[in-house]
XYZ file of N, CA and C in Angstrom:
321
model
N -5.807 12.303 -45.728
C -5.795 10.979 -45.131
C -6.477 11.056 -43.771
N -7.431 10.150 -43.449
C -8.135 10.229 -42.177
C -7.228 9.920 -41.001
N -7.591 10.499 -39.862
C -6.865 10.224 -38.630
C -7.039 8.760 -38.247
N -5.959 8.122 -37.878
C -6.037 6.747 -37.407
C -6.177 6.801 -35.892
N -7.263 6.249 -35.402
C -7.497 6.280 -33.964
C -6.791 5.108 -33.314
N -5.926 5.396 -32.354
C -5.165 4.338 -31.699
C -5.892 3.791 -30.486
N -6.781 4.558 -29.925
C -7.522 4.113 -28.744
C -8.668 3.201 -29.164
N -9.011 2.265 -28.293
C -10.157 1.396 -28.520
C -11.372 2.055 -27.882
N -12.524 1.893 -28.514
C -13.699 2.453 -27.862
C -14.234 1.453 -26.844
N -15.018 1.953 -25.934
C -15.522 1.153 -24.821
C -16.358 -0.027 -25.327
N -17.178 0.197 -26.332
C -18.039 -0.865 -26.840
C -17.225 -2.017 -27.413
N -16.183 -1.713 -28.146
C -15.330 -2.776 -28.683
C -14.568 -3.468 -27.572
N -14.153 -2.705 -26.585
C -13.398 -3.292 -25.482
C -14.237 -4.292 -24.700
N -15.507 -3.981 -24.477
C -16.340 -4.893 -23.685
C -17.029 -5.953 -24.543
N -16.814 -5.919 -25.847
C -17.433 -6.906 -26.731
C -16.875 -8.307 -26.502
N -15.667 -8.404 -26.040
C -15.022 -9.705 -25.852
C -15.348 -10.274 -24.465
N -15.795 -11.528 -24.383
C -16.153 -12.118 -23.087
C -14.980 -12.202 -22.106
N -13.782 -12.429 -22.613
C -12.619 -12.491 -21.716
C -12.378 -11.135 -21.077
N -12.499 -10.085 -21.857
C -12.295 -8.742 -21.288
C -13.388 -8.400 -20.286
N -14.610 -8.828 -20.554
C -15.686 -8.586 -19.573
C -15.390 -9.334 -18.279
N -14.867 -10.548 -18.376
C -14.512 -11.300 -17.163
C -13.373 -10.619 -16.407
N -12.414 -10.080 -17.143
C -11.319 -9.352 -16.484
C -11.879 -8.144 -15.734
N -12.771 -7.408 -16.369
C -13.386 -6.254 -15.696
C -14.128 -6.687 -14.437
N -14.829 -7.805 -14.530
C -15.557 -8.315 -13.361
C -14.585 -8.648 -12.230
N -13.467 -9.273 -12.564
C -12.452 -9.569 -11.545
C -11.946 -8.293 -10.890
N -11.742 -7.273 -11.697
C -11.179 -6.035 -11.177
C -12.184 -5.207 -10.386
N -13.464 -5.583 -10.413
C -14.425 -4.880 -9.548
C -14.167 -5.218 -8.090
N -13.583 -6.379 -7.854
C -13.321 -6.832 -6.491
C -12.124 -6.125 -5.864
N -11.043 -5.988 -6.662
C -9.813 -5.395 -6.125
C -8.805 -5.189 -7.241
N -7.783 -4.429 -6.948
C -6.646 -4.273 -7.851
C -5.918 -5.618 -7.904
N -5.462 -5.998 -9.089
C -4.811 -7.301 -9.231
C -3.567 -7.215 -10.096
N -2.639 -8.128 -9.842
C -1.451 -8.232 -10.689
C -1.797 -9.042 -11.930
N -0.978 -8.903 -12.946
C -1.218 -9.672 -14.167
C -1.087 -11.169 -13.884
N -0.217 -11.537 -12.954
C -0.063 -12.947 -12.582
C -1.349 -13.478 -11.975
N -1.965 -12.713 -11.079
C -3.226 -13.135 -10.450
C -4.349 -13.240 -11.469
N -4.385 -12.308 -12.398
C -5.426 -12.337 -13.432
C -5.225 -13.552 -14.329
N -3.990 -13.781 -14.760
C -3.689 -14.884 -15.670
C -4.081 -16.226 -15.073
N -3.919 -16.395 -13.776
C -4.276 -17.660 -13.118
C -5.758 -17.998 -13.264
N -6.596 -17.011 -13.535
C -8.044 -17.214 -13.641
C -8.500 -17.593 -15.052
N -7.564 -17.648 -16.007
C -7.931 -17.883 -17.403
C -7.094 -19.005 -18.018
N -7.691 -19.731 -18.961
C -6.950 -20.806 -19.639
C -6.185 -20.293 -20.869
N -5.650 -19.088 -20.756
C -4.898 -18.484 -21.863
C -3.548 -18.017 -21.328
N -2.657 -17.684 -22.236
C -1.311 -17.295 -21.844
C -1.278 -15.905 -21.207
N -0.201 -15.651 -20.517
C 0.017 -14.324 -19.928
C 0.059 -13.268 -21.030
N 0.643 -13.602 -22.177
C 0.712 -12.672 -23.299
C -0.688 -12.311 -23.780
N -1.568 -13.301 -23.866
C -2.947 -13.039 -24.294
C -3.667 -12.159 -23.282
N -3.488 -12.449 -21.994
C -4.105 -11.622 -20.944
C -3.570 -10.197 -21.045
N -2.281 -10.061 -21.272
C -1.681 -8.731 -21.396
C -2.281 -7.961 -22.574
N -2.522 -8.633 -23.687
C -3.142 -7.968 -24.843
C -4.550 -7.487 -24.500
N -5.311 -8.320 -23.788
C -6.653 -7.906 -23.368
C -6.568 -6.702 -22.429
N -5.617 -6.732 -21.507
C -5.464 -5.609 -20.573
C -5.065 -4.324 -21.298
N -4.285 -4.434 -22.336
C -3.892 -3.241 -23.092
C -5.094 -2.641 -23.826
N -5.959 -3.480 -24.352
C -7.178 -2.976 -25.005
C -8.061 -2.277 -23.979
N -8.203 -2.883 -22.803
C -9.006 -2.264 -21.737
C -8.375 -0.955 -21.281
N -7.066 -0.914 -21.233
C -6.351 0.308 -20.856
C -6.554 1.390 -21.910
N -6.423 1.012 -23.186
C -6.631 1.979 -24.276
C -8.036 2.562 -24.263
N -9.012 1.765 -23.811
C -10.398 2.231 -23.740
C -10.655 3.035 -22.465
N -9.648 3.130 -21.599
C -9.792 3.890 -20.359
C -10.506 3.141 -19.254
N -10.722 1.839 -19.441
C -11.450 1.043 -18.451
C -10.558 0.485 -17.346
N -9.262 0.472 -17.595
C -8.302 -0.086 -16.641
C -7.088 0.831 -16.599
N -6.542 0.998 -15.416
C -5.273 1.707 -15.266
C -4.277 0.740 -14.637
N -3.015 0.966 -14.935
C -1.976 0.096 -14.380
C -0.954 0.932 -13.628
N -0.293 0.252 -12.722
C 0.808 0.890 -12.001
C 1.829 -0.181 -11.685
N 3.058 0.241 -11.647
C 4.133 -0.693 -11.349
C 4.296 -0.776 -9.838
N 4.370 -1.995 -9.344
C 4.572 -2.240 -7.921
C 5.743 -3.219 -7.809
N 6.932 -2.683 -7.589
C 8.125 -3.529 -7.610
C 8.374 -3.992 -9.032
N 8.412 -5.317 -9.206
C 8.651 -5.854 -10.548
C 7.366 -6.262 -11.259
N 6.227 -6.074 -10.615
C 4.980 -6.493 -11.257
C 4.081 -5.297 -11.561
N 3.238 -5.513 -12.547
C 2.233 -4.512 -12.899
C 0.936 -4.889 -12.200
N 0.268 -3.883 -11.662
C -1.024 -4.093 -11.012
C -2.063 -3.314 -11.798
N -3.253 -3.882 -11.899
C -4.320 -3.299 -12.713
C -5.531 -3.006 -11.855
N -6.178 -1.890 -12.173
C -7.330 -1.429 -11.401
C -8.426 -0.970 -12.363
N -9.663 -1.274 -12.019
C -10.822 -0.874 -12.819
C -11.029 0.630 -12.749
N -11.356 1.225 -13.887
C -11.773 2.626 -13.984
C -13.156 2.598 -14.638
N -14.231 2.555 -13.867
C -15.564 2.335 -14.442
C -16.181 3.531 -15.159
N -15.604 4.712 -15.050
C -16.214 5.904 -15.622
C -16.572 5.772 -17.106
N -15.710 5.197 -17.954
C -16.079 5.078 -19.371
C -17.315 4.208 -19.620
N -17.676 3.369 -18.657
C -18.875 2.543 -18.814
C -20.154 3.372 -18.779
N -20.048 4.618 -18.344
C -21.217 5.505 -18.370
C -21.728 5.692 -19.789
N -20.817 5.687 -20.753
C -21.206 5.805 -22.158
C -22.100 4.624 -22.554
N -21.745 3.437 -22.100
C -22.544 2.234 -22.382
C -23.894 2.350 -21.680
N -23.874 2.768 -20.431
C -25.111 2.917 -19.671
C -26.054 3.911 -20.341
N -25.518 5.018 -20.811
C -26.349 6.026 -21.477
C -26.956 5.469 -22.757
N -26.191 4.724 -23.517
C -26.691 4.152 -24.761
C -27.782 3.117 -24.481
N -27.545 2.258 -23.505
C -28.536 1.237 -23.159
C -29.802 1.886 -22.604
N -29.655 2.962 -21.868
C -30.819 3.616 -21.271
C -31.781 4.159 -22.327
N -31.276 4.419 -23.537
C -32.166 4.875 -24.609
C -33.216 3.820 -24.938
N -32.937 2.564 -24.625
C -33.831 1.470 -24.963
C -34.741 1.061 -23.806
N -34.572 1.691 -22.647
C -35.418 1.372 -21.499
C -36.882 1.619 -21.800
N -37.179 2.692 -22.504
C -38.567 2.991 -22.855
C -39.156 1.848 -23.676
N -38.359 1.322 -24.605
C -38.807 0.198 -25.421
C -39.182 -0.983 -24.527
N -38.311 -1.316 -23.586
C -38.586 -2.459 -22.705
C -39.742 -2.154 -21.771
N -39.813 -0.938 -21.263
C -40.937 -0.563 -20.403
C -42.259 -0.714 -21.158
N -42.298 -0.257 -22.412
C -43.508 -0.379 -23.233
C -43.863 -1.842 -23.458
N -42.875 -2.662 -23.756
C -43.124 -4.086 -24.009
C -43.629 -4.775 -22.743
N -43.036 -4.457 -21.610
C -43.481 -5.067 -20.358
C -44.886 -4.617 -19.985
N -45.197 -3.363 -20.236
C -46.552 -2.868 -19.973
C -47.561 -3.583 -20.860
N -47.219 -3.768 -22.124
C -48.107 -4.492 -23.044
C -48.303 -5.927 -22.593
N -47.243 -6.555 -22.154
C -47.347 -7.931 -21.666
C -48.225 -7.998 -20.420
N -48.045 -7.067 -19.508
C -48.861 -7.037 -18.295
C -50.340 -6.872 -18.656
N -50.626 -5.952 -19.561
C -52.018 -5.746 -19.983
C -52.594 -7.004 -20.614
N -51.806 -7.668 -21.422
C -52.253 -8.890 -22.081
C -52.552 -9.975 -21.044
N -51.643 -10.171 -20.110
C -51.804 -11.213 -19.078
C -52.994 -10.887 -18.192
N -53.122 -9.649 -17.778
C -54.228 -9.257 -16.892
C -55.559 -9.296 -17.610
N -55.590 -9.088 -18.899
C -56.862 -9.116 -19.634
C -57.401 -10.538 -19.766
N -56.537 -11.531 -19.707
C -56.964 -12.931 -19.801
C -57.455 -13.475 -18.466
N -57.181 -12.768 -17.403
C -57.602 -13.237 -16.086
C -59.029 -12.959 -15.924
């Protein structure tokens, strides 16, 4: 029987626009779940589910501060995304060079 992976991968975690917005919020500062929830038209439970997926992917860490949980961005796993996207830079560089040559040849 194959191993069931309980962790979410970074690509799946950032696939959702709400989770990307949460990550963007957390680039500014550590935030409580209450502060995060105020920024979205969804329930606290829904925000908590998104935060758990981000936590499972290693993109967010939490800590208890009194009676509230505070969340902080951990950007290191995004390096995997950056490395994957960088494989396509050559493609875009080639396309932009071709476009430049085309535009300059018409002048």
